[in-house]
Every structure is written in structure tokens, then in C-alpha cells.
Tab-separated table of C-alpha atoms and ligand atoms in Angstrom:
chain	number	residue	atom	x	y	z
O	1	UNK	CA	213.677	179.071	49.296
O	2	UNK	CA	213.973	182.772	49.118
O	3	UNK	CA	217.385	183.775	47.783
O	4	UNK	CA	218.182	180.573	46.180
O	5	UNK	CA	219.798	181.145	42.710
O	6	UNK	CA	218.879	178.880	39.773
O	7	UNK	CA	221.771	177.779	37.780
O	8	UNK	CA	221.843	179.672	34.518
O	9	UNK	CA	223.136	176.932	32.291
O	10	UNK	CA	220.382	175.059	30.303
O	11	UNK	CA	220.147	171.210	30.799
O	12	UNK	CA	221.432	169.369	27.804
O	13	UNK	CA	219.132	168.274	25.132
O	14	UNK	CA	219.348	164.805	23.954
O	15	UNK	CA	220.960	164.574	20.342
O	16	UNK	CA	218.094	162.531	19.184
O	17	UNK	CA	214.641	162.798	20.923
O	18	UNK	CA	213.223	159.478	21.356
O	19	UNK	CA	209.551	158.719	22.255
O	20	UNK	CA	210.765	158.013	25.866
O	21	UNK	CA	212.324	161.566	25.812
O	22	UNK	CA	208.970	162.851	24.794
O	23	UNK	CA	207.450	161.165	27.716
O	24	UNK	CA	209.986	162.682	30.201
O	25	UNK	CA	209.502	166.133	28.576
O	26	UNK	CA	205.664	166.124	28.950
O	27	UNK	CA	206.045	165.176	32.423
O	28	UNK	CA	208.562	167.694	33.264
O	29	UNK	CA	206.169	170.238	31.847
O	30	UNK	CA	203.077	168.963	33.864
O	31	UNK	CA	205.013	168.725	37.185
O	32	UNK	CA	206.848	172.053	36.534
O	33	UNK	CA	203.613	173.842	35.897
O	34	UNK	CA	202.738	177.598	36.437
O	35	UNK	CA	201.577	178.796	39.726
O	36	UNK	CA	200.865	182.466	40.560
O	37	UNK	CA	203.412	183.761	43.188
O	38	UNK	CA	203.777	186.962	45.203
O	39	UNK	CA	206.196	188.361	42.544
O	40	UNK	CA	204.662	186.762	39.512
O	41	UNK	CA	204.389	183.191	38.054
O	42	UNK	CA	206.549	180.678	39.735
O	43	UNK	CA	207.104	176.894	39.383
O	44	UNK	CA	204.725	175.084	41.556
O	45	UNK	CA	207.287	172.401	42.041
O	46	UNK	CA	210.376	174.191	43.001
O	47	UNK	CA	209.114	177.828	43.198
O	48	UNK	CA	211.700	179.043	40.789
O	49	UNK	CA	210.330	181.940	38.490
O	50	UNK	CA	208.170	180.427	35.724
O	51	UNK	CA	209.095	178.719	33.425
O	52	UNK	CA	211.885	176.980	35.502
O	53	UNK	CA	214.945	175.142	33.914
O	54	UNK	CA	213.079	171.834	33.748
O	55	UNK	CA	210.044	173.299	32.213
O	56	UNK	CA	212.264	174.975	29.489
O	57	UNK	CA	213.879	171.823	29.056
O	58	UNK	CA	210.760	169.810	28.455
O	59	UNK	CA	209.606	172.599	25.929
O	60	UNK	CA	213.097	172.471	24.064
O	61	UNK	CA	213.069	168.623	23.827
O	62	UNK	CA	209.364	168.626	22.395
O	63	UNK	CA	210.360	171.525	20.132
O	64	UNK	CA	213.421	169.468	18.929
O	65	UNK	CA	211.028	166.566	18.252
O	66	UNK	CA	209.158	168.978	15.944
O	67	UNK	CA	205.950	169.396	18.067
O	68	UNK	CA	203.935	172.431	17.811
O	69	UNK	CA	202.602	174.428	20.689
O	70	UNK	CA	198.975	173.119	19.993
O	71	UNK	CA	200.394	169.503	19.940
O	72	UNK	CA	202.301	170.056	23.216
O	73	UNK	CA	199.274	171.524	24.854
O	74	UNK	CA	197.361	168.423	23.852
O	75	UNK	CA	200.039	166.040	25.129
O	76	UNK	CA	200.010	168.122	28.483
O	77	UNK	CA	196.343	168.040	28.801
O	78	UNK	CA	196.162	164.230	28.386
O	79	UNK	CA	198.904	163.617	31.011
O	80	UNK	CA	197.388	161.915	34.117
O	81	UNK	CA	199.156	164.718	36.258
O	82	UNK	CA	197.753	167.549	34.540
O	83	UNK	CA	195.295	169.955	36.090
O	84	UNK	CA	192.632	171.633	34.093
I	1	ZN	ZN1	210.185	173.737	38.250
């Protein structure tokens, strides 16, 4: 959707990140993956500039859970929807 503006406010994080939230977050990161667009990386799901709001939300949830980038990458790689 050219011209569509992404809301600037961030999605709220859960006050306490549960294992279920971690699952949602990993899924958000996998679904809202990076794809190359004409003007740079975009989200392959909604075509907003990458990382889109949901991707950032997923990363923030996992960071709050205390996962490192390496651990996040491992979770994302194991997710059934992940492309290698
Ligand atoms: Zn997205």
C-alpha cells in the first residue's frame, strides 16, 4: 500500500512475559520477516519498512524475557514458518 502510514506508537508490552507471549513473539518475528523492497528492506507480511511494528514488538518481548540475540535467532530458526 504506497502512502500508507504506519502508526508511530509502539504496541504495549505485557507486564510479565509468559512462555505463551514468547511463542507469539517468535511467530511475529517469523511472519514479519525482512524482504528486500525497491527502497530498502520491507516487512514481507505488511510491506512496511523493516522492521515493522509487530516485528519490533516481538523483539522487545523477547528482550524483556531476557533472551539474547543468539537465543532469539535459534528460536526463530526452529519455528516451522521460518525460511532459511
Ligand atoms: Zn510486519
